């Protein structure tokens, strides 16, 4: 495979699959270091890679290690990131050049995973939830770089919607302004991560992996910049009670405000706080929705390669 830049390391298995036109699914690493506790983070990351394989695609977990942009990391490297946890720098787009120059490690957020996936030619990426417009952003201007990346980088992101730690209505408005298609898989309603419902509508409901692959192929053929957001509701049996989880999220946001937490600490703080308040029951939901997204992303990737 042609080497697009001297900072990129594409794992041999991933490079072979790409060269042969076989399906590859990108996976992020901030979910490992900052999204879940050890050892569930490592167990989940390895299980997700297996699900991608079982569904006919090659997994490419993306991270920055020693300043190298890694597309596909080893089990030991996943374990390393999982154990190091919050001590790994959460790397959004703007962190990338500095970490490369300093030869440091970075956990790739959704934005950075899209950026590095695109450098390697990987077109589909599965995760849990994306960043978005935070509640109160009309004052704080806290809008995740994930949304800008969706506006400019041609990678499809399969997620379970966004957590209600965000303002979901404003997040949808922002994606509309930026021209990012928002697809509901077998649903017309935007899923809200822990729950299947949010009260907000997506642009289009598409019912099969083939239909989603066709829409994505059209976007690529048209050379339109930017990605596509596929929202996949958490399976019914793992979804949480709407009122309960929203009460927990409200409590977490109150504590965040009281502590004066800002900037890039916001999302990791809220994720950890919600987990603590729910006594860990949100973690199980989180793990299963990621599995569900990895499966759908792999099915779409296989359709795209037909
Ligand atoms: N939302 C989740 N789980 C996560 C994240 C967001 O439900 O793990 C992580 C992702 O890596 C996402 C990042 O890209 O947080 C967004 O951070 P920020 O809001 O600072 O852009
Ligand atoms: Mn932010």
GROMACS .gro file of C-alpha atoms and ligand atoms in nm:
model
  328
    1UNK     CA    1   0.000   0.000   0.000
    2UNK     CA    2   0.125   0.347  -0.074
    3UNK     CA    3   0.256   0.516   0.238
    4UNK     CA    4   0.068   0.844   0.263
    5UNK     CA    5   0.285   1.001   0.524
    6UNK     CA    6   0.595   0.922   0.721
    7UNK     CA    7   0.422   0.932   1.058
    8UNK     CA    8   0.167   0.663   0.976
    9UNK     CA    9   0.205   0.293   1.072
   10UNK     CA   10  -0.061   0.072   0.917
   11UNK     CA   11  -0.063  -0.278   1.071
   12UNK     CA   12   0.024  -0.548   0.811
   13UNK     CA   13  -0.318  -0.717   0.837
   14UNK     CA   14  -0.495  -0.383   0.783
   15UNK     CA   15  -0.265  -0.284   0.495
   16UNK     CA   16  -0.325  -0.620   0.323
   17UNK     CA   17  -0.702  -0.590   0.360
   18UNK     CA   18  -0.701  -0.236   0.220
   19UNK     CA   19  -0.480  -0.334  -0.073
   20UNK     CA   20  -0.712  -0.626  -0.152
   21UNK     CA   21  -1.026  -0.411  -0.127
   22UNK     CA   22  -1.147  -0.602   0.178
   23UNK     CA   23  -1.359  -0.449   0.457
   24UNK     CA   24  -1.182  -0.268   0.741
   25UNK     CA   25  -1.348  -0.104   1.044
   26UNK     CA   26  -1.167   0.163   1.248
   27UNK     CA   27  -1.207   0.171   1.628
   28UNK     CA   28  -1.111   0.455   1.865
   29UNK     CA   29  -0.888   0.447   2.173
   30UNK     CA   30  -1.019   0.729   2.395
   31UNK     CA   31  -1.307   0.495   2.476
   32UNK     CA   32  -1.037   0.259   2.615
   33UNK     CA   33  -0.834   0.510   2.817
   34UNK     CA   34  -1.102   0.760   2.919
   35UNK     CA   35  -1.438   0.596   2.851
   36UNK     CA   36  -1.429   0.287   3.071
   37UNK     CA   37  -1.242   0.158   3.378
   38UNK     CA   38  -0.970  -0.108   3.369
   39UNK     CA   39  -1.000  -0.403   3.306
   40UNK     CA   40  -1.343  -0.375   3.138
   41UNK     CA   41  -1.196  -0.125   2.890
   42UNK     CA   42  -0.937  -0.375   2.763
   43UNK     CA   43  -1.180  -0.669   2.765
   44UNK     CA   44  -1.431  -0.461   2.569
   45UNK     CA   45  -1.174  -0.337   2.316
   46UNK     CA   46  -1.057  -0.694   2.246
   47UNK     CA   47  -1.415  -0.826   2.229
   48UNK     CA   48  -1.507  -0.550   1.984
   49UNK     CA   49  -1.217  -0.651   1.758
   50UNK     CA   50  -1.347  -1.010   1.766
   51UNK     CA   51  -1.698  -0.898   1.674
   52UNK     CA   52  -1.558  -0.709   1.374
   53UNK     CA   53  -1.375  -1.026   1.263
   54UNK     CA   54  -1.681  -1.249   1.317
   55UNK     CA   55  -1.872  -1.015   1.090
   56UNK     CA   56  -1.621  -1.042   0.808
   57UNK     CA   57  -1.409  -0.728   0.848
   58UNK     CA   58  -1.060  -0.646   0.977
   59UNK     CA   59  -1.046  -0.426   1.291
   60UNK     CA   60  -0.810  -0.129   1.306
   61UNK     CA   61  -0.791   0.023   1.653
   62UNK     CA   62  -0.635   0.367   1.616
   63UNK     CA   63  -0.404   0.541   1.864
   64UNK     CA   64  -0.089   0.751   1.882
   65UNK     CA   65   0.204   0.560   2.034
   66UNK     CA   66   0.543   0.721   2.078
   67UNK     CA   67   0.434   0.985   1.829
   68UNK     CA   68   0.346   0.728   1.560
   69UNK     CA   69  -0.004   0.735   1.412
   70UNK     CA   70  -0.110   0.371   1.450
   71UNK     CA   71  -0.381   0.214   1.236
   72UNK     CA   72  -0.423  -0.125   1.399
   73UNK     CA   73  -0.254  -0.189   1.734
   74UNK     CA   74  -0.162  -0.511   1.913
   75UNK     CA   75  -0.329  -0.673   2.216
   76UNK     CA   76  -0.036  -0.561   2.430
   77UNK     CA   77  -0.076  -0.203   2.307
   78UNK     CA   78  -0.450  -0.211   2.389
   79UNK     CA   79  -0.362  -0.342   2.734
   80UNK     CA   80  -0.103  -0.066   2.777
   81UNK     CA   81  -0.354   0.209   2.690
   82UNK     CA   82  -0.618   0.051   2.913
   83UNK     CA   83  -0.386   0.029   3.214
   84UNK     CA   84  -0.245   0.379   3.163
   85UNK     CA   85  -0.604   0.511   3.151
   86UNK     CA   86  -0.648   0.881   3.224
   87UNK     CA   87  -0.268   0.926   3.225
   88UNK     CA   88  -0.276   0.894   2.844
   89UNK     CA   89  -0.333   1.229   2.676
   90UNK     CA   90  -0.681   1.251   2.527
   91UNK     CA   91  -0.588   1.347   2.174
   92UNK     CA   92  -0.832   1.546   1.969
   93UNK     CA   93  -0.734   1.686   1.626
   94UNK     CA   94  -0.537   1.979   1.766
   95UNK     CA   95  -0.319   1.757   1.986
   96UNK     CA   96  -0.191   1.544   1.697
   97UNK     CA   97   0.101   1.756   1.566
   98UNK     CA   98   0.243   1.822   1.912
   99UNK     CA   99   0.223   1.456   2.019
  100UNK     CA  100   0.389   1.348   1.694
  101UNK     CA  101   0.671   1.599   1.737
  102UNK     CA  102   0.722   1.507   2.104
  103UNK     CA  103   0.694   1.132   2.028
  104UNK     CA  104   0.427   1.092   2.294
  105UNK     CA  105   0.123   0.868   2.334
  106UNK     CA  106  -0.229   0.987   2.269
  107UNK     CA  107  -0.570   0.824   2.288
  108UNK     CA  108  -0.759   0.903   1.969
  109UNK     CA  109  -1.099   1.069   2.011
  110UNK     CA  110  -1.366   1.032   1.744
  111UNK     CA  111  -1.221   1.336   1.561
  112UNK     CA  112  -0.865   1.202   1.566
  113UNK     CA  113  -0.970   0.847   1.477
  114UNK     CA  114  -1.151   0.984   1.170
  115UNK     CA  115  -0.848   1.194   1.076
  116UNK     CA  116  -0.601   0.902   1.101
  117UNK     CA  117  -0.842   0.650   0.946
  118UNK     CA  118  -0.879   0.879   0.645
  119UNK     CA  119  -0.499   0.907   0.609
  120UNK     CA  120  -0.485   0.527   0.582
  121UNK     CA  121  -0.788   0.496   0.354
  122UNK     CA  122  -1.021   0.339   0.613
  123UNK     CA  123  -1.374   0.461   0.547
  124UNK     CA  124  -1.588   0.317   0.830
  125UNK     CA  125  -1.553   0.359   1.203
  126UNK     CA  126  -1.752   0.217   1.495
  127UNK     CA  127  -1.769   0.368   1.843
  128UNK     CA  128  -2.008   0.423   2.134
  129UNK     CA  129  -2.108   0.787   2.144
  130UNK     CA  130  -1.975   1.099   1.975
  131UNK     CA  131  -1.896   1.438   2.124
  132UNK     CA  132  -2.132   1.722   2.035
  133UNK     CA  133  -2.270   2.057   2.142
  134UNK     CA  134  -2.267   2.071   2.521
  135UNK     CA  135  -2.559   2.199   2.722
  136UNK     CA  136  -2.502   2.571   2.779
  137UNK     CA  137  -2.276   2.597   2.471
  138UNK     CA  138  -2.448   2.925   2.378
  139UNK     CA  139  -2.239   3.070   2.663
  140UNK     CA  140  -1.941   2.832   2.697
  141UNK     CA  141  -1.894   2.763   2.323
  142UNK     CA  142  -1.808   2.404   2.418
  143UNK     CA  143  -1.865   2.220   2.093
  144UNK     CA  144  -1.673   1.897   2.030
  145UNK     CA  145  -1.415   1.887   1.753
  146UNK     CA  146  -1.587   1.558   1.656
  147UNK     CA  147  -1.856   1.762   1.478
  148UNK     CA  148  -1.602   1.962   1.274
  149UNK     CA  149  -1.430   1.639   1.176
  150UNK     CA  150  -1.762   1.496   1.058
  151UNK     CA  151  -1.798   1.810   0.849
  152UNK     CA  152  -1.466   1.767   0.669
  153UNK     CA  153  -1.329   1.412   0.681
  154UNK     CA  154  -1.473   1.131   0.466
  155UNK     CA  155  -1.525   0.860   0.727
  156UNK     CA  156  -1.861   0.709   0.826
  157UNK     CA  157  -1.915   0.696   1.202
  158UNK     CA  158  -2.148   0.432   1.346
  159UNK     CA  159  -2.254   0.523   1.700
  160UNK     CA  160  -2.545   0.487   1.942
  161UNK     CA  161  -2.635   0.855   1.913
  162UNK     CA  162  -2.505   1.094   2.175
  163UNK     CA  163  -2.535   1.103   2.551
  164UNK     CA  164  -2.779   1.348   2.704
  165UNK     CA  165  -2.476   1.513   2.872
  166UNK     CA  166  -2.498   1.705   2.541
  167UNK     CA  167  -2.769   1.929   2.402
  168UNK     CA  168  -2.900   1.684   2.143
  169UNK     CA  169  -3.117   1.940   1.965
  170UNK     CA  170  -2.826   2.181   1.917
  171UNK     CA  171  -2.599   1.893   1.814
  172UNK     CA  172  -2.843   1.804   1.534
  173UNK     CA  173  -2.867   2.169   1.428
  174UNK     CA  174  -2.491   2.193   1.409
  175UNK     CA  175  -2.464   1.877   1.198
  176UNK     CA  176  -2.731   2.014   0.965
  177UNK     CA  177  -2.542   2.343   0.923
  178UNK     CA  178  -2.224   2.149   0.844
  179UNK     CA  179  -2.397   1.928   0.587
  180UNK     CA  180  -2.350   1.600   0.772
  181UNK     CA  181  -2.615   1.338   0.693
  182UNK     CA  182  -2.760   1.183   1.010
  183UNK     CA  183  -2.903   0.837   0.950
  184UNK     CA  184  -3.114   0.631   1.191
  185UNK     CA  185  -3.068   0.256   1.155
  186UNK     CA  186  -3.420   0.114   1.157
  187UNK     CA  187  -3.541   0.422   1.345
  188UNK     CA  188  -3.662   0.773   1.270
  189UNK     CA  189  -3.573   0.888   1.620
  190UNK     CA  190  -3.223   0.986   1.727
  191UNK     CA  191  -3.109   0.735   1.990
  192UNK     CA  192  -2.960   0.883   2.308
  193UNK     CA  193  -2.685   0.631   2.383
  194UNK     CA  194  -2.827   0.463   2.698
  195UNK     CA  195  -3.181   0.485   2.564
  196UNK     CA  196  -3.340   0.418   2.226
  197UNK     CA  197  -3.536   0.741   2.233
  198UNK     CA  198  -3.449   1.111   2.262
  199UNK     CA  199  -3.753   1.300   2.134
  200UNK     CA  200  -3.549   1.423   1.830
  201UNK     CA  201  -3.577   1.301   1.471
  202UNK     CA  202  -3.294   1.199   1.241
  203UNK     CA  203  -3.288   1.302   0.872
  204UNK     CA  204  -3.340   0.955   0.728
  205UNK     CA  205  -3.432   0.612   0.846
  206UNK     CA  206  -3.245   0.339   0.655
  207UNK     CA  207  -3.329  -0.021   0.732
  208UNK     CA  208  -3.045  -0.236   0.599
  209UNK     CA  209  -2.663  -0.226   0.591
  210UNK     CA  210  -2.690  -0.232   0.210
  211UNK     CA  211  -2.903   0.086   0.203
  212UNK     CA  212  -2.655   0.265   0.429
  213UNK     CA  213  -2.361   0.147   0.217
  214UNK     CA  214  -2.537   0.276  -0.097
  215UNK     CA  215  -2.587   0.623   0.054
  216UNK     CA  216  -2.225   0.633   0.165
  217UNK     CA  217  -2.101   0.516  -0.176
  218UNK     CA  218  -2.300   0.798  -0.338
  219UNK     CA  219  -2.140   1.051  -0.105
  220UNK     CA  220  -1.791   0.921  -0.189
  221UNK     CA  221  -1.864   0.907  -0.563
  222UNK     CA  222  -1.983   1.267  -0.550
  223UNK     CA  223  -1.654   1.368  -0.385
  224UNK     CA  224  -1.844   1.552  -0.117
  225UNK     CA  225  -1.627   1.635   0.180
  226UNK     CA  226  -1.716   1.517   0.527
  227UNK     CA  227  -1.853   1.207   0.689
  228UNK     CA  228  -2.187   1.054   0.767
  229UNK     CA  229  -2.332   0.977   1.107
  230UNK     CA  230  -2.514   0.646   1.146
  231UNK     CA  231  -2.703   0.620   1.472
  232UNK     CA  232  -2.784   0.270   1.593
  233UNK     CA  233  -3.014   0.234   1.894
  234UNK     CA  234  -2.892   0.030   2.191
  235UNK     CA  235  -3.056  -0.316   2.189
  236UNK     CA  236  -3.383  -0.313   2.385
  237UNK     CA  237  -3.261  -0.561   2.648
  238UNK     CA  238  -2.970  -0.336   2.748
  239UNK     CA  239  -3.140   0.003   2.728
  240UNK     CA  240  -3.181   0.201   3.050
  241UNK     CA  241  -3.479   0.377   3.203
  242UNK     CA  242  -3.510   0.720   3.041
  243UNK     CA  243  -3.606   0.917   3.354
  244UNK     CA  244  -3.351   0.745   3.575
  245UNK     CA  245  -3.052   0.801   3.346
  246UNK     CA  246  -3.149   1.163   3.278
  247UNK     CA  247  -3.173   1.232   3.651
  248UNK     CA  248  -2.822   1.087   3.693
  249UNK     CA  249  -2.691   1.301   3.405
  250UNK     CA  250  -2.846   1.617   3.554
  251UNK     CA  251  -2.677   1.539   3.885
  252UNK     CA  252  -2.341   1.488   3.712
  253UNK     CA  253  -2.375   1.822   3.528
  254UNK     CA  254  -2.457   2.004   3.855
  255UNK     CA  255  -2.143   1.862   4.016
  256UNK     CA  256  -1.936   1.958   3.711
  257UNK     CA  257  -2.057   2.318   3.734
  258UNK     CA  258  -1.995   2.331   4.110
  259UNK     CA  259  -1.639   2.205   4.059
  260UNK     CA  260  -1.576   2.447   3.772
  261UNK     CA  261  -1.469   2.171   3.532
  262UNK     CA  262  -1.412   2.300   3.178
  263UNK     CA  263  -1.263   2.225   2.837
  264UNK     CA  264  -1.138   1.880   2.746
  265UNK     CA  265  -1.194   1.752   3.102
  266UNK     CA  266  -1.569   1.801   3.065
  267UNK     CA  267  -1.657   1.484   2.873
  268UNK     CA  268  -1.432   1.242   3.069
  269UNK     CA  269  -1.560   1.392   3.399
  270UNK     CA  270  -1.923   1.347   3.300
  271UNK     CA  271  -1.866   0.993   3.170
  272UNK     CA  272  -1.698   0.888   3.496
  273UNK     CA  273  -1.956   1.066   3.713
  274UNK     CA  274  -2.255   0.909   3.539
  275UNK     CA  275  -2.092   0.570   3.583
  276UNK     CA  276  -2.036   0.639   3.953
  277UNK     CA  277  -2.390   0.767   4.014
  278UNK     CA  278  -2.548   0.469   3.838
  279UNK     CA  279  -2.334   0.233   4.045
  280UNK     CA  280  -2.180   0.085   3.731
  281UNK     CA  281  -2.508  -0.024   3.571
  282UNK     CA  282  -2.445   0.223   3.286
  283UNK     CA  283  -2.118   0.044   3.205
  284UNK     CA  284  -2.298  -0.273   3.098
  285UNK     CA  285  -2.524  -0.074   2.866
  286UNK     CA  286  -2.219   0.108   2.731
  287UNK     CA  287  -2.033  -0.215   2.652
  288UNK     CA  288  -2.328  -0.375   2.473
  289UNK     CA  289  -2.406  -0.075   2.257
  290UNK     CA  290  -2.045  -0.068   2.136
  291UNK     CA  291  -2.072  -0.438   2.042
  292UNK     CA  292  -2.392  -0.362   1.854
  293UNK     CA  293  -2.227  -0.076   1.662
  294UNK     CA  294  -1.920  -0.284   1.574
  295UNK     CA  295  -2.147  -0.547   1.421
  296UNK     CA  296  -2.345  -0.296   1.212
  297UNK     CA  297  -2.031  -0.113   1.096
  298UNK     CA  298  -1.878  -0.444   0.985
  299UNK     CA  299  -2.192  -0.537   0.793
  300UNK     CA  300  -2.190  -0.197   0.618
  301UNK     CA  301  -1.818  -0.233   0.542
  302UNK     CA  302  -1.884  -0.574   0.383
  303UNK     CA  303  -2.167  -0.429   0.171
  304UNK     CA  304  -1.942  -0.145   0.059
  305UNK     CA  305  -1.680  -0.393  -0.064
  306UNK     CA  306  -1.928  -0.595  -0.274
  307LIG     N1  307  -1.891   1.017   2.448
  307LIG     C1  308  -1.910   0.895   2.500
  307LIG     N2  309  -1.802   0.816   2.524
  307LIG     C2  310  -1.674   0.856   2.495
  307LIG     C3  311  -1.656   0.986   2.438
  307LIG     C4  312  -1.767   1.062   2.417
  307LIG     O1  313  -2.023   0.858   2.526
  307LIG     O2  314  -1.577   0.782   2.518
  307LIG     C5  315  -1.518   1.032   2.400
  307LIG     C6  316  -1.493   1.008   2.249
  307LIG     O3  317  -1.358   0.975   2.229
  307LIG     C7  318  -1.523   1.145   2.191
  307LIG     C8  319  -1.471   1.236   2.298
  307LIG     O4  320  -1.461   1.169   2.067
  307LIG     O5  321  -1.506   1.173   2.420
  307LIG     C9  322  -1.531   1.376   2.289
  307LIG     O6  323  -1.464   1.462   2.375
  307LIG     P1  324  -1.489   1.620   2.364
  307LIG     O7  325  -1.633   1.638   2.406
  307LIG     O8  326  -1.393   1.681   2.459
  307LIG     O9  327  -1.466   1.657   2.221
  308LIG    MN1  328  -1.520   2.032   2.450
   0.00000   0.00000   0.00000
